[in-house]
């Protein structure tokens, strides 16, 4: 009798793991492309900011020289773009993680309970 129960629990665990893996795959398919796109844009804009602020910080361009105002405007624009991109990256991470946790709670606890205390947020077994 216990062998049958153990075999049934193994099958349930296997099915639960399969659903878990599907949710993980959906998470990466949904969350990864926007995050990668935003991070590439963020890094490119950061590189641009560093290129623009280089002459300003090193003293090559001082107030009153030709091009100084254009460099200051470009620096300000890059900072605004970086702030917006950072807000978007944070929002994508937040909503994707929230969706993942909600999906994991929807499939219920693992058959037989969780071996670690780190999974308490999923609910009691």
Backbone as a printed PyTorch tensor [residue, N CA C, xyz], in Angstrom:
tensor([[[  0.8150,  -1.1840,   0.0000],
         [  0.0000,   0.0000,   0.0000],
         [  0.8660,   1.2580,   0.0000]],

        [[  1.9190,   1.2730,   0.8020],
         [  2.7710,   2.4530,   0.8590],
         [  3.5380,   2.6370,  -0.4380]],

        [[  3.8520,   1.5100,  -1.1200],
         [  4.5500,   1.6250,  -2.4070],
         [  3.6590,   2.3120,  -3.4300]],

        [[  2.3860,   1.9930,  -3.4030],
         [  1.4400,   2.6150,  -4.3280],
         [  1.3040,   4.1030,  -4.0310]],

        [[  1.2350,   4.4580,  -2.7570],
         [  1.1330,   5.8620,  -2.3670],
         [  2.4020,   6.6180,  -2.7520]],

        [[  3.5590,   5.9960,  -2.5600],
         [  4.8250,   6.6340,  -2.9100],
         [  4.9200,   6.8330,  -4.4270]],

        [[  4.4560,   5.8330,  -5.1980],
         [  4.4770,   5.9530,  -6.6560],
         [  3.5260,   7.0590,  -7.1070]],

        [[  2.3670,   7.1480,  -6.4690],
         [  1.4090,   8.2090,  -6.7930],
         [  1.9650,   9.5850,  -6.4810]],

        [[  2.6660,   9.6850,  -5.3510],
         [  3.2530,  10.9710,  -4.9780],
         [  4.3780,  11.3480,  -5.9470]],

        [[  5.1370,  10.3510,  -6.4090],
         [  6.2040,  10.6320,  -7.3750],
         [  5.6150,  11.1550,  -8.6800]],

        [[  4.5050,  10.5620,  -9.1030],
         [  3.8520,  11.0200, -10.3310],
         [  3.3110,  12.4370, -10.1580]],

        [[  2.7200,  12.6970,  -8.9910],
         [  2.2010,  14.0400,  -8.7280],
         [  3.3380,  15.0620,  -8.6890]],

        [[  4.4430,  14.6760,  -8.0740],
         [  5.6010,  15.5650,  -8.0080],
         [  6.1570,  15.8150,  -9.3970]],

        [[  6.2010,  14.7840, -10.2080],
         [  6.7020,  14.9220, -11.5780],
         [  5.8020,  15.8680, -12.3830]],

        [[  4.4790,  15.7300, -12.2420],
         [  3.5430,  16.6130, -12.9360],
         [  3.6730,  18.0480, -12.4170]],

        [[  3.8590,  18.2070, -11.1010],
         [  4.0160,  19.5370, -10.5150],
         [  5.2940,  20.1960, -11.0350]],

        [[  6.3770,  19.4230, -11.0980],
         [  7.6440,  19.9450, -11.6140],
         [  7.5120,  20.3680, -13.0770]],

        [[  6.7420,  19.6020, -13.8440],
         [  6.5310,  19.9380, -15.2550],
         [  5.7810,  21.2710, -15.3680]],

        [[  4.7380,  21.4620, -14.5530],
         [  4.0040,  22.7380, -14.5640],
         [  4.9120,  23.8800, -14.1130]],

        [[  5.7470,  23.5990, -13.1310],
         [  6.6890,  24.6010, -12.6280],
         [  7.6720,  25.0210, -13.7310]],

        [[  8.1830,  24.0510, -14.4580],
         [  9.1170,  24.3390, -15.5380],
         [  8.4500,  25.1370, -16.6560]],

        [[  7.1800,  24.8410, -16.9400],
         [  6.4510,  25.5990, -17.9610],
         [  6.3060,  27.0570, -17.5460]],

        [[  6.0140,  27.2770, -16.2750],
         [  5.8850,  28.6490, -15.7800],
         [  7.2370,  29.3560, -15.8660]],

        [[  8.3090,  28.6610, -15.5180],
         [  9.6440,  29.2510, -15.6160],
         [ 10.0050,  29.6070, -17.0450]],

        [[  9.6590,  28.7470, -17.9850],
         [  9.9340,  29.0150, -19.3950],
         [  9.1240,  30.2180, -19.8790]],

        [[  7.8480,  30.2710, -19.4950],
         [  7.0200,  31.4290, -19.8630],
         [  7.5990,  32.7080, -19.2710]],

        [[  8.0830,  32.6250, -18.0430],
         [  8.6680,  33.7960, -17.3900],
         [  9.8380,  34.3370, -18.2040]],

        [[ 10.7290,  33.4490, -18.6270],
         [ 11.8930,  33.9030, -19.3810],
         [ 11.5160,  34.3620, -20.7830]],

        [[ 10.5120,  33.7460, -21.3950],
         [ 10.0850,  34.1710, -22.7240],
         [  9.4070,  35.5390, -22.6540]],

        [[  8.6420,  35.7760, -21.6000],
         [  7.9270,  37.0400, -21.4650],
         [  8.8430,  38.1440, -20.9340]],

        [[  9.6530,  37.8460, -19.9580],
         [ 10.4310,  38.8790, -19.2760],
         [ 11.7890,  39.1540, -19.9120]],

        [[ 12.4380,  38.1590, -20.4630],
         [ 13.8110,  38.3350, -20.9310],
         [ 13.9590,  39.2990, -22.1110]],

        [[ 13.1450,  39.1990, -23.1780],
         [ 13.3540,  40.1350, -24.3020],
         [ 13.2280,  41.6120, -23.9350]],

        [[ 12.1740,  42.0280, -23.1960],
         [ 12.1380,  43.4490, -22.8480],
         [ 13.2810,  43.8680, -21.9280]],

        [[ 13.6660,  42.9970, -21.0110],
         [ 14.7630,  43.3380, -20.1020],
         [ 16.0710,  43.4830, -20.8730]],

        [[ 16.3300,  42.5730, -21.7960],
         [ 17.5660,  42.6490, -22.5870],
         [ 17.5620,  43.9110, -23.4400]],

        [[ 16.4330,  44.1960, -24.0820],
         [ 16.3380,  45.3960, -24.9040],
         [ 16.5540,  46.6580, -24.0810]],

        [[ 15.9290,  46.7190, -22.9270],
         [ 16.0940,  47.8880, -22.0650],
         [ 17.5170,  47.9990, -21.5200]],

        [[ 18.1230,  46.8710, -21.1720],
         [ 19.4890,  46.9140, -20.6330],
         [ 20.5000,  47.3330, -21.7080]],

        [[ 20.3170,  46.8560, -22.9360],
         [ 21.2190,  47.2550, -24.0210],
         [ 21.0870,  48.7560, -24.2670]],

        [[ 19.8600,  49.2470, -24.2860],
         [ 19.6360,  50.6810, -24.4700],
         [ 20.2260,  51.4730, -23.3020]],

        [[ 20.0640,  50.9550, -22.0940],
         [ 20.6140,  51.6250, -20.9130],
         [ 22.1360,  51.7050, -21.0030]],

        [[ 22.7830,  50.6040, -21.3560],
         [ 24.2550,  50.5870, -21.4250],
         [ 24.7630,  51.5020, -22.5450]],

        [[ 24.0550,  51.5320, -23.6750],
         [ 24.4520,  52.4060, -24.7780],
         [ 24.3250,  53.8710, -24.3630]],

        [[ 23.2430,  54.2050, -23.6970],
         [ 23.0470,  55.5780, -23.2360],
         [ 24.0680,  55.9400, -22.1570]],

        [[ 24.4060,  55.0110, -21.2990],
         [ 25.4190,  55.2590, -20.2790],
         [ 26.7810,  55.5190, -20.9220]],

        [[ 27.1060,  54.7480, -21.9570],
         [ 28.3660,  54.9740, -22.6710],
         [ 28.3710,  56.3610, -23.3190]],

        [[ 27.2340,  56.7410, -23.8970],
         [ 27.1110,  58.0690, -24.4960],
         [ 27.3000,  59.1550, -23.4270]],

        [[ 26.6930,  58.9620, -22.2630],
         [ 26.8440,  59.9320, -21.1750],
         [ 28.3070,  60.0700, -20.7720]],

        [[ 28.9970,  58.9550, -20.6830],
         [ 30.4200,  59.0050, -20.3170],
         [ 31.2510,  59.7020, -21.3990]],

        [[ 30.9140,  59.4780, -22.6630],
         [ 31.6290,  60.1480, -23.7540],
         [ 31.3790,  61.6550, -23.7370]],

        [[ 30.1520,  62.0570, -23.3940],
         [ 29.8110,  63.4790, -23.3800],
         [ 30.4210,  64.1700, -22.1650]],

        [[ 30.4070,  63.5230, -21.0250],
         [ 30.9140,  64.1880, -19.8210],
         [ 32.4380,  64.1690, -19.7260]],

        [[ 33.0840,  63.3570, -20.5270],
         [ 34.5500,  63.3060, -20.5000],
         [ 35.2010,  64.6570, -20.7070]],

        [[ 34.8960,  65.3500, -21.8110],
         [ 35.5060,  66.6720, -22.0180],
         [ 35.0930,  67.7070, -20.9730]],

        [[ 33.8790,  67.5660, -20.4410],
         [ 33.4310,  68.5250, -19.4250],
         [ 34.1840,  68.3430, -18.1160]],

        [[ 34.4020,  67.1070, -17.7400],
         [ 35.0660,  66.8270, -16.4620],
         [ 36.5740,  67.0550, -16.5510]],

        [[ 37.1660,  66.7150, -17.6990],
         [ 38.6190,  66.8320, -17.8210],
         [ 39.0810,  68.2780, -17.9840]],

        [[ 38.1660,  69.1710, -18.3390],
         [ 38.5380,  70.5720, -18.4880],
         [ 38.8210,  70.9680, -19.9180]],

        [[ 38.6140,  70.0740, -20.8700],
         [ 38.8180,  70.4220, -22.2770],
         [ 37.8270,  71.4980, -22.7100]],

        [[ 36.6200,  71.4070, -22.1760],
         [ 35.5910,  72.4100, -22.4610],
         [ 35.2570,  73.1350, -21.1620]],

        [[ 35.3680,  74.4410, -21.2050],
         [ 35.0140,  75.2460, -20.0380],
         [ 33.8750,  76.1710, -20.4250]],

        [[ 33.2630,  76.7500, -19.4430],
         [ 32.1470,  77.6500, -19.6840],
         [ 32.5880,  78.7980, -20.5910]],

        [[ 31.7770,  79.0450, -21.6230],
         [ 32.0850,  80.1290, -22.5510],
         [ 32.7450,  79.6490, -23.8290]],

        [[ 33.3020,  78.4720, -23.8500],
         [ 33.9280,  77.9550, -25.0680],
         [ 32.8540,  77.4530, -26.0290]],

        [[ 33.1630,  77.4460, -27.3240],
         [ 32.1820,  76.9420, -28.2840],
         [ 31.9370,  75.4410, -28.0610]],

        [[ 30.6780,  75.0550, -28.0730],
         [ 30.3210,  73.6560, -27.8780],
         [ 30.0040,  73.2900, -26.4430]],

        [[ 30.3020,  74.1700, -25.5010],
         [ 30.0650,  73.8640, -24.0970],
         [ 28.5790,  73.6510, -23.8140]],

        [[ 27.7480,  74.5410, -24.3230],
         [ 26.3030,  74.4380, -24.0690],
         [ 25.7140,  73.1790, -24.7100]],

        [[ 26.2060,  72.8050, -25.8860],
         [ 25.7160,  71.5910, -26.5460],
         [ 26.0740,  70.3460, -25.7300]],

        [[ 27.2720,  70.3200, -25.1920],
         [ 27.6770,  69.1840, -24.3550],
         [ 26.8520,  69.1230, -23.0680]],

        [[ 26.5710,  70.2780, -22.4870],
         [ 25.7500,  70.3090, -21.2690],
         [ 24.3360,  69.8160, -21.5680]],

        [[ 23.7820,  70.2410, -22.7010],
         [ 22.4320,  69.8100, -23.0770],
         [ 22.4070,  68.3040, -23.3480]],

        [[ 23.4400,  67.7990, -24.0190],
         [ 23.5170,  66.3630, -24.3040],
         [ 23.6450,  65.5600, -23.0080]],

        [[ 24.4170,  66.0900, -22.0640],
         [ 24.5560,  65.4240, -20.7570],
         [ 23.2160,  65.3680, -20.0310]],

        [[ 22.5000,  66.4810, -20.0330],
         [ 21.1980,  66.5190, -19.3670],
         [ 20.2060,  65.5660, -20.0210]],

        [[ 20.1990,  65.5260, -21.3470],
         [ 19.3150,  64.6040, -22.0690],
         [ 19.6370,  63.1600, -21.7350]],

        [[ 20.8970,  62.8260, -21.7140],
         [ 21.3040,  61.4520, -21.4140],
         [ 20.8970,  61.0610, -19.9940]],

        [[ 21.0100,  61.9800, -19.0560],
         [ 20.6000,  61.6850, -17.6780],
         [ 19.0990,  61.4300, -17.5830]],

        [[ 18.3170,  62.2180, -18.3070],
         [ 16.8650,  62.0180, -18.3020],
         [ 16.5140,  60.6710, -18.9220]],

        [[ 17.1450,  60.3430, -20.0340],
         [ 16.8860,  59.0610, -20.7000],
         [ 17.2780,  57.9020, -19.7910]],

        [[ 18.4120,  58.0120, -19.1030],
         [ 18.8390,  56.9630, -18.1740],
         [ 17.8440,  56.7840, -17.0360]],

        [[ 17.3170,  57.8810, -16.5150],
         [ 16.3430,  57.7830, -15.4270],
         [ 15.0640,  57.0950, -15.8980]],

        [[ 14.6010,  57.4320, -17.0860],
         [ 13.3910,  56.8060, -17.6290],
         [ 13.6300,  55.3210, -17.8820]],

        [[ 14.7710,  54.9920, -18.4580],
         [ 15.0900,  53.5810, -18.7140],
         [ 15.1900,  52.7890, -17.4130]],

        [[ 15.7770,  53.3830, -16.3960],
         [ 15.8780,  52.7060, -15.1040],
         [ 14.4890,  52.4510, -14.5140]],

        [[ 13.5920,  53.4090, -14.6750],
         [ 12.2190,  53.2110, -14.1930],
         [ 11.5260,  52.0890, -14.9640]],

        [[ 11.7210,  52.0340, -16.2770],
         [ 11.1260,  50.9610, -17.0820],
         [ 11.6950,  49.5970, -16.7120]],

        [[ 13.0060,  49.5240, -16.5160],
         [ 13.6390,  48.2480, -16.1440],
         [ 13.0880,  47.7680, -14.8060]],

        [[ 12.9710,  48.6790, -13.8620],
         [ 12.4250,  48.3270, -12.5460],
         [ 10.9880,  47.8380, -12.6670]],

        [[ 10.1850,  48.5100, -13.4840],
         [  8.7850,  48.1160, -13.6640],
         [  8.6720,  46.7370, -14.3090]],

        [[  9.4910,  46.4680, -15.3080],
         [  9.4450,  45.1560, -15.9690],
         [  9.8330,  44.0600, -14.9860]],

        [[ 10.9070,  44.2700, -14.2200],
         [ 11.3040,  43.2770, -13.2220],
         [ 10.2000,  43.0700, -12.1840]],

        [[  9.6060,  44.1520, -11.7100],
         [  8.5720,  44.0640, -10.6840],
         [  7.3550,  43.2850, -11.1810]],

        [[  6.8300,  43.6660, -12.3510],
         [  5.6170,  43.0060, -12.8460],
         [  5.8710,  41.5720, -13.2840]],

        [[  7.0440,  41.2910, -13.8500],
         [  7.3530,  39.9200, -14.2490],
         [  7.4930,  39.0250, -13.0060]],

        [[  8.1500,  39.5230, -11.9750],
         [  8.3090,  38.7330, -10.7490],
         [  6.9640,  38.5320, -10.0550]],

        [[  6.1440,  39.5710, -10.0720],
         [  4.8110,  39.4660,  -9.4730],
         [  3.9690,  38.4130, -10.2070]],

        [[  4.0460,  38.4300, -11.5430],
         [  3.3140,  37.4400, -12.3370],
         [  3.8000,  36.0290, -12.0260]],

        [[  5.1350,  35.8690, -11.9030],
         [  5.7100,  34.5470, -11.6270],
         [  5.2390,  34.0180, -10.2740]],

        [[  5.2760,  34.8790,  -9.2480],
         [  4.8400,  34.4380,  -7.9170],
         [  3.3570,  34.0700,  -7.9240]],

        [[  2.5450,  34.8530,  -8.6190],
         [  1.1200,  34.5560,  -8.7060],
         [  0.8930,  33.2180,  -9.4220]],

        [[  1.6240,  32.9580, -10.4710],
         [  1.5050,  31.6910, -11.2000],
         [  1.9440,  30.5080, -10.3530]],

        [[  3.0020,  30.6970,  -9.5790],
         [  3.4840,  29.6110,  -8.7210],
         [  2.4840,  29.3140,  -7.6080]],

        [[  1.8530,  30.3500,  -7.0760],
         [  0.8320,  30.1190,  -6.0530],
         [ -0.3810,  29.4170,  -6.6450]],

        [[ -0.6840,  29.6970,  -7.9150],
         [ -1.8640,  29.1140,  -8.5580],
         [ -1.7260,  27.6010,  -8.7330]],

        [[ -0.5120,  27.1040,  -8.9360],
         [ -0.3710,  25.6520,  -9.1100],
         [ -0.3650,  24.9230,  -7.7750]],

        [[ -0.2650,  25.6700,  -6.6990],
         [ -0.3580,  25.0520,  -5.3770],
         [  0.9680,  24.5300,  -4.8730]],

        [[  0.9440,  24.0390,  -3.6510],
         [  2.1820,  23.5420,  -3.0560],
         [  2.6300,  22.2200,  -3.6860]],

        [[  3.8870,  21.9500,  -3.5710],
         [  4.4750,  20.7210,  -4.0870],
         [  3.8980,  19.5360,  -3.3160]],

        [[  3.5570,  18.4520,  -4.0080],
         [  3.0830,  17.2620,  -3.2970],
         [  4.1540,  16.7670,  -2.3240]],

        [[  3.7750,  16.5760,  -1.1030],
         [  4.7280,  16.1190,  -0.0950],
         [  5.3820,  17.2570,   0.6530]],

        [[  5.0610,  18.4950,   0.3050],
         [  5.6180,  19.6450,   1.0140],
         [  6.9340,  20.0970,   0.4150]],

        [[  7.4350,  21.1830,   0.9340],
         [  8.6850,  21.7560,   0.4620],
         [  9.8050,  21.3760,   1.4200]],

        [[ 10.9570,  21.0250,   0.8700],
         [ 12.0700,  20.6550,   1.7410],
         [ 12.7440,  21.8560,   2.3980]],

        [[ 12.5860,  23.0490,   1.8410],
         [ 13.3090,  24.2130,   2.3660],
         [ 12.3400,  25.2610,   2.8950]],

        [[ 12.8040,  26.0370,   3.8700],
         [ 11.9880,  27.0980,   4.4300],
         [ 11.8910,  28.2890,   3.4700]],

        [[ 12.7500,  28.3400,   2.4580],
         [ 12.7480,  29.4700,   1.5390],
         [ 11.5110,  29.5050,   0.6560]],

        [[ 10.7390,  28.4320,   0.6360],
         [  9.5390,  28.3710,  -0.1880],
         [  8.2670,  28.6120,   0.6140]],

        [[  8.3750,  29.1940,   1.8040],
         [  7.2090,  29.4130,   2.6460],
         [  6.1760,  30.3250,   2.0070]],

        [[  6.6100,  31.2300,   1.1590],
         [  5.7020,  32.1790,   0.5480],
         [  4.6840,  31.4950,  -0.3570]],

        [[  4.9340,  30.2490,  -0.7620],
         [  4.0040,  29.5300,  -1.6270],
         [  2.7940,  29.0210,  -0.8580]],

        [[  2.8760,  28.9230,   0.4240],
         [  1.7630,  28.4440,   1.2210],
         [  2.1250,  27.1530,   1.9310]],

        [[  1.3120,  26.7790,   2.8820],
         [  1.5690,  25.5650,   3.6580],
         [  1.2370,  24.3380,   2.8300]],

        [[  1.9770,  23.2900,   3.0560],
         [  1.7530,  22.0340,   2.3320],
         [  0.6060,  21.2530,   2.9190]]])
